[in-house]
Amino acid sequence: MSFSSLVSDIAYRNSERDDLRSQASRARSYASTTATSVSISGDISSQLHGGYSHPLARAWQAERQLTKSMLIYPLFISDQPDEEILIPSLPNQYRRGINKLVPYLTTLVAKGLKSVILFGVPLAANAKDALGSNADDPKGPVIRSIRLLRRSFPDLFIVADVCLCEYTTHGHCGILRDDGSLNNALSVDRISDVAMAYAAAGAHCVAPSDMNDGRIRAIKLKLIEAGIAHQVVLMSYSAKFSGCLYGPFRDAAGSCPSFGDRRCYQLPPGGRGLARRAIVRDINEGADIIMVKPASQYLDIISDAKELGKDLPIAAYQVSGEFAMIHAAASAGVFDLRAMAEEATQGILRAGATIVVSYFTPDFLDWLSN
């Protein structure tokens, strides 16, 4: 074969191979285009699965991820110093006397507990009266516990719930008129005095839960007058709804009303607009943190609170009934306890809360460490 014939033959074979490669490429392109047109409709941005295909990538999708610093653990403090009694309707939760607090909390603080909220439970004879006189007793369970915890755990953030229901013979959240209705003016004056006593004892935060009109302004003014407004956080239960989810708490705190109910001062479950007005009012009166209670049934209100108080931290109280329901369903095999606790809490965070008051706190201290 001549040299020119050889060159011509090689060129032909290369051209043939190029044609085959081109045909294969066109076939692949056609297959890809066909598959795409079949598997997705619309823009390529509809392909989402890759963005959460890895556990860490899934975690990154959350706007807020639960941390230990977001949790506040409720504690029921008895005036019986050595008491440690399981609360039957509140799984794994106890009412404790002051002598039992430090041994119990030492382990939790070591695991990363950052904050507690204190509820006093007076059990002694004649501990209750119509005015809730023992709410700010220096020898009462809350003030003694504040001082003890400040000494024992200097880095623990102490919130003191402020209300009269545990300390009144009638079980309502303020002082009553002769006809049994709430006397708002007297109640606000009394509630603000109790808040001041807790702040003076060393509480980092006072949290009025009574729902009397104007109590945030009254407390803020007294904190300013006392010269301690710069060092005390004022957390308002701004949107606290009436309902049936508080039963286990009332068992623990002994705070059931002796007559009637609290619908005249706690918000009606359907009152979204009323809740928004209460939130705006408390922001304007000087609240540092806005709380919504209960949590899971009121995610829209948590979202509203974040919208209205966009520059404030938003707290949500996952109340005793919510906690008990999750435990009951898990015990019945409906779902895994941890999975549901985490899912419910993630919903609360997604709605806008950055603080969660939760009875699951001891569990989360372990779960978040694993």
mmCIF file of N, CA and C in Angstrom, residues 134-191:
data_model
loop_
_atom_site.group_PDB
_atom_site.id
_atom_site.type_symbol
_atom_site.label_atom_id
_atom_site.label_comp_id
_atom_site.label_asym_id
_atom_site.label_seq_id
_atom_site.Cartn_x
_atom_site.Cartn_y
_atom_site.Cartn_z
ATOM 1 N N ASN A 134 -48.124 34.481 101.549
ATOM 2 C CA ASN A 134 -46.854 33.757 101.667
ATOM 3 C C ASN A 134 -46.081 33.663 100.359
ATOM 4 N N ALA A 135 -46.611 34.248 99.299
ATOM 5 C CA ALA A 135 -45.901 34.167 98.017
ATOM 6 C C ALA A 135 -44.512 34.787 98.096
ATOM 7 N N ASP A 136 -44.371 35.865 98.861
ATOM 8 C CA ASP A 136 -43.074 36.524 98.982
ATOM 9 C C ASP A 136 -42.494 36.403 100.390
ATOM 10 N N ASP A 137 -42.876 35.350 101.083
ATOM 11 C CA ASP A 137 -42.318 35.085 102.417
ATOM 12 C C ASP A 137 -40.822 34.789 102.276
ATOM 13 N N PRO A 138 -39.951 35.529 102.972
ATOM 14 C CA PRO A 138 -38.508 35.259 102.887
ATOM 15 C C PRO A 138 -38.135 33.840 103.282
ATOM 16 N N LYS A 139 -38.990 33.191 104.100
ATOM 17 C CA LYS A 139 -38.728 31.806 104.497
ATOM 18 C C LYS A 139 -39.510 30.807 103.649
ATOM 19 N N GLY A 140 -40.176 31.311 102.607
ATOM 20 C CA GLY A 140 -40.947 30.451 101.724
ATOM 21 C C GLY A 140 -40.060 29.699 100.749
ATOM 22 N N PRO A 141 -40.629 28.737 100.032
ATOM 23 C CA PRO A 141 -39.811 27.860 99.181
ATOM 24 C C PRO A 141 -39.124 28.561 98.022
ATOM 25 N N VAL A 142 -39.750 29.574 97.434
ATOM 26 C CA VAL A 142 -39.146 30.192 96.254
ATOM 27 C C VAL A 142 -37.949 31.051 96.633
ATOM 28 N N ILE A 143 -38.125 31.944 97.592
ATOM 29 C CA ILE A 143 -37.021 32.843 97.954
ATOM 30 C C ILE A 143 -35.861 32.055 98.553
ATOM 31 N N ARG A 144 -36.140 31.083 99.379
ATOM 32 C CA ARG A 144 -35.052 30.254 99.925
ATOM 33 C C ARG A 144 -34.340 29.493 98.813
ATOM 34 N N SER A 145 -35.080 29.007 97.829
ATOM 35 C CA SER A 145 -34.472 28.260 96.723
ATOM 36 C C SER A 145 -33.626 29.160 95.837
ATOM 37 N N ILE A 146 -34.102 30.371 95.585
ATOM 38 C CA ILE A 146 -33.312 31.311 94.786
ATOM 39 C C ILE A 146 -31.945 31.523 95.434
ATOM 40 N N ARG A 147 -31.953 31.802 96.720
ATOM 41 C CA ARG A 147 -30.689 32.069 97.417
ATOM 42 C C ARG A 147 -29.783 30.851 97.437
ATOM 43 N N LEU A 148 -30.371 29.684 97.663
ATOM 44 C CA LEU A 148 -29.586 28.452 97.693
ATOM 45 C C LEU A 148 -28.966 28.166 96.324
ATOM 46 N N LEU A 149 -29.750 28.279 95.289
ATOM 47 C CA LEU A 149 -29.247 27.958 93.951
ATOM 48 C C LEU A 149 -28.216 28.972 93.482
ATOM 49 N N ARG A 150 -28.376 30.229 93.844
ATOM 50 C CA ARG A 150 -27.358 31.223 93.491
ATOM 51 C C ARG A 150 -26.017 30.878 94.127
ATOM 52 N N ARG A 151 -26.059 30.407 95.383
ATOM 53 C CA ARG A 151 -24.811 30.023 96.058
ATOM 54 C C ARG A 151 -24.226 28.737 95.475
ATOM 55 N N SER A 152 -25.085 27.774 95.206
ATOM 56 C CA SER A 152 -24.625 26.433 94.831
ATOM 57 C C SER A 152 -24.228 26.329 93.365
ATOM 58 N N PHE A 153 -24.923 27.071 92.508
ATOM 59 C CA PHE A 153 -24.678 26.978 91.061
ATOM 60 C C PHE A 153 -24.591 28.398 90.484
ATOM 61 N N PRO A 154 -23.451 29.038 90.620
ATOM 62 C CA PRO A 154 -23.332 30.452 90.224
ATOM 63 C C PRO A 154 -23.671 30.724 88.763
ATOM 64 N N ASP A 155 -23.513 29.731 87.899
ATOM 65 C CA ASP A 155 -23.752 29.939 86.472
ATOM 66 C C ASP A 155 -25.153 29.524 86.027
ATOM 67 N N LEU A 156 -25.965 29.043 86.955
ATOM 68 C CA LEU A 156 -27.316 28.616 86.615
ATOM 69 C C LEU A 156 -28.236 29.831 86.565
ATOM 70 N N PHE A 157 -28.972 29.983 85.465
ATOM 71 C CA PHE A 157 -29.889 31.109 85.285
ATOM 72 C C PHE A 157 -31.218 30.758 85.946
ATOM 73 N N ILE A 158 -31.631 31.582 86.894
ATOM 74 C CA ILE A 158 -32.795 31.264 87.718
ATOM 75 C C ILE A 158 -33.966 32.161 87.337
ATOM 76 N N VAL A 159 -35.042 31.516 86.901
ATOM 77 C CA VAL A 159 -36.284 32.203 86.587
ATOM 78 C C VAL A 159 -37.278 31.927 87.711
ATOM 79 N N ALA A 160 -37.955 32.938 88.183
ATOM 80 C CA ALA A 160 -38.979 32.765 89.209
ATOM 81 C C ALA A 160 -40.342 33.067 88.595
ATOM 82 N N ASP A 161 -41.193 32.045 88.541
ATOM 83 C CA ASP A 161 -42.571 32.283 88.133
ATOM 84 C C ASP A 161 -43.243 33.151 89.194
ATOM 85 N N VAL A 162 -44.040 34.127 88.726
ATOM 86 C CA VAL A 162 -44.703 35.041 89.654
ATOM 87 C C VAL A 162 -46.210 34.893 89.495
ATOM 88 N N CYS A 163 -46.849 34.346 90.518
ATOM 89 C CA CYS A 163 -48.300 34.205 90.514
ATOM 90 C C CYS A 163 -48.760 33.991 91.948
ATOM 91 N N LEU A 164 -50.061 34.102 92.151
ATOM 92 C CA LEU A 164 -50.619 33.923 93.496
ATOM 93 C C LEU A 164 -51.419 32.634 93.639
ATOM 94 N N CYS A 165 -51.681 31.932 92.530
ATOM 95 C CA CYS A 165 -52.637 30.823 92.582
ATOM 96 C C CYS A 165 -52.216 29.720 93.555
ATOM 97 N N GLU A 166 -50.898 29.463 93.667
ATOM 98 C CA GLU A 166 -50.444 28.423 94.596
ATOM 99 C C GLU A 166 -50.623 28.835 96.056
ATOM 100 N N TYR A 167 -50.758 30.148 96.297
ATOM 101 C CA TYR A 167 -50.731 30.667 97.660
ATOM 102 C C TYR A 167 -52.085 31.167 98.153
ATOM 103 N N THR A 168 -53.091 31.154 97.286
ATOM 104 C CA THR A 168 -54.413 31.633 97.700
ATOM 105 C C THR A 168 -55.341 30.476 98.032
ATOM 106 N N THR A 169 -56.218 30.711 98.974
ATOM 107 C CA THR A 169 -57.185 29.683 99.355
ATOM 108 C C THR A 169 -58.170 29.398 98.227
ATOM 109 N N HIS A 170 -58.404 30.384 97.380
ATOM 110 C CA HIS A 170 -59.356 30.204 96.282
ATOM 111 C C HIS A 170 -58.707 29.676 95.014
ATOM 112 N N GLY A 171 -57.374 29.686 94.937
ATOM 113 C CA GLY A 171 -56.672 29.118 93.795
ATOM 114 C C GLY A 171 -56.665 29.970 92.540
ATOM 115 N N HIS A 172 -57.109 31.213 92.628
ATOM 116 C CA HIS A 172 -57.071 32.085 91.456
ATOM 117 C C HIS A 172 -55.776 32.903 91.452
ATOM 118 N N CYS A 173 -55.529 33.549 90.320
ATOM 119 C CA CYS A 173 -54.225 34.161 90.077
ATOM 120 C C CYS A 173 -54.134 35.618 90.508
ATOM 121 N N GLY A 174 -54.945 36.007 91.471
ATOM 122 C CA GLY A 174 -54.914 37.375 91.959
ATOM 123 C C GLY A 174 -55.825 37.534 93.159
ATOM 124 N N ILE A 175 -56.125 38.763 93.477
ATOM 125 C CA ILE A 175 -57.000 39.094 94.607
ATOM 126 C C ILE A 175 -58.424 39.283 94.071
ATOM 127 N N LEU A 176 -59.383 38.743 94.772
ATOM 128 C CA LEU A 176 -60.762 38.748 94.291
ATOM 129 C C LEU A 176 -61.608 39.821 94.965
ATOM 130 N N ARG A 177 -62.624 40.253 94.252
ATOM 131 C CA ARG A 177 -63.657 41.101 94.839
ATOM 132 C C ARG A 177 -64.640 40.233 95.624
ATOM 133 N N ASP A 178 -65.558 40.876 96.326
ATOM 134 C CA ASP A 178 -66.538 40.135 97.118
ATOM 135 C C ASP A 178 -67.419 39.236 96.267
ATOM 136 N N ASP A 179 -67.619 39.632 95.005
ATOM 137 C CA ASP A 179 -68.466 38.820 94.136
ATOM 138 C C ASP A 179 -67.702 37.686 93.457
ATOM 139 N N GLY A 180 -66.425 37.518 93.783
ATOM 140 C CA GLY A 180 -65.622 36.444 93.223
ATOM 141 C C GLY A 180 -64.891 36.790 91.944
ATOM 142 N N SER A 181 -65.091 37.983 91.409
ATOM 143 C CA SER A 181 -64.368 38.403 90.200
ATOM 144 C C SER A 181 -62.989 38.926 90.574
ATOM 145 N N LEU A 182 -62.110 38.978 89.593
ATOM 146 C CA LEU A 182 -60.728 39.374 89.834
ATOM 147 C C LEU A 182 -60.617 40.891 89.972
ATOM 148 N N ASN A 183 -59.982 41.331 91.038
ATOM 149 C CA ASN A 183 -59.703 42.757 91.230
ATOM 150 C C ASN A 183 -58.349 43.049 90.592
ATOM 151 N N ASN A 184 -58.387 43.571 89.381
ATOM 152 C CA ASN A 184 -57.155 43.726 88.609
ATOM 153 C C ASN A 184 -56.167 44.686 89.282
ATOM 154 N N ALA A 185 -56.642 45.804 89.775
ATOM 155 C CA ALA A 185 -55.741 46.805 90.355
ATOM 156 C C ALA A 185 -54.999 46.262 91.578
ATOM 157 N N LEU A 186 -55.737 45.650 92.503
ATOM 158 C CA LEU A 186 -55.094 45.084 93.693
ATOM 159 C C LEU A 186 -54.178 43.918 93.323
ATOM 160 N N SER A 187 -54.597 43.141 92.349
ATOM 161 C CA SER A 187 -53.801 41.990 91.930
ATOM 162 C C SER A 187 -52.468 42.425 91.333
ATOM 163 N N VAL A 188 -52.504 43.439 90.492
ATOM 164 C CA VAL A 188 -51.284 43.942 89.876
ATOM 165 C C VAL A 188 -50.321 44.479 90.933
ATOM 166 N N ASP A 189 -50.839 45.193 91.906
ATOM 167 C CA ASP A 189 -49.992 45.730 92.963
ATOM 168 C C ASP A 189 -49.331 44.599 93.754
ATOM 169 N N ARG A 190 -50.113 43.566 94.038
ATOM 170 C CA ARG A 190 -49.579 42.432 94.804
ATOM 171 C C ARG A 190 -48.579 41.624 93.974
ATOM 172 N N ILE A 191 -48.919 41.345 92.726
ATOM 173 C CA ILE A 191 -48.038 40.578 91.851
ATOM 174 C C ILE A 191 -46.700 41.295 91.663
#
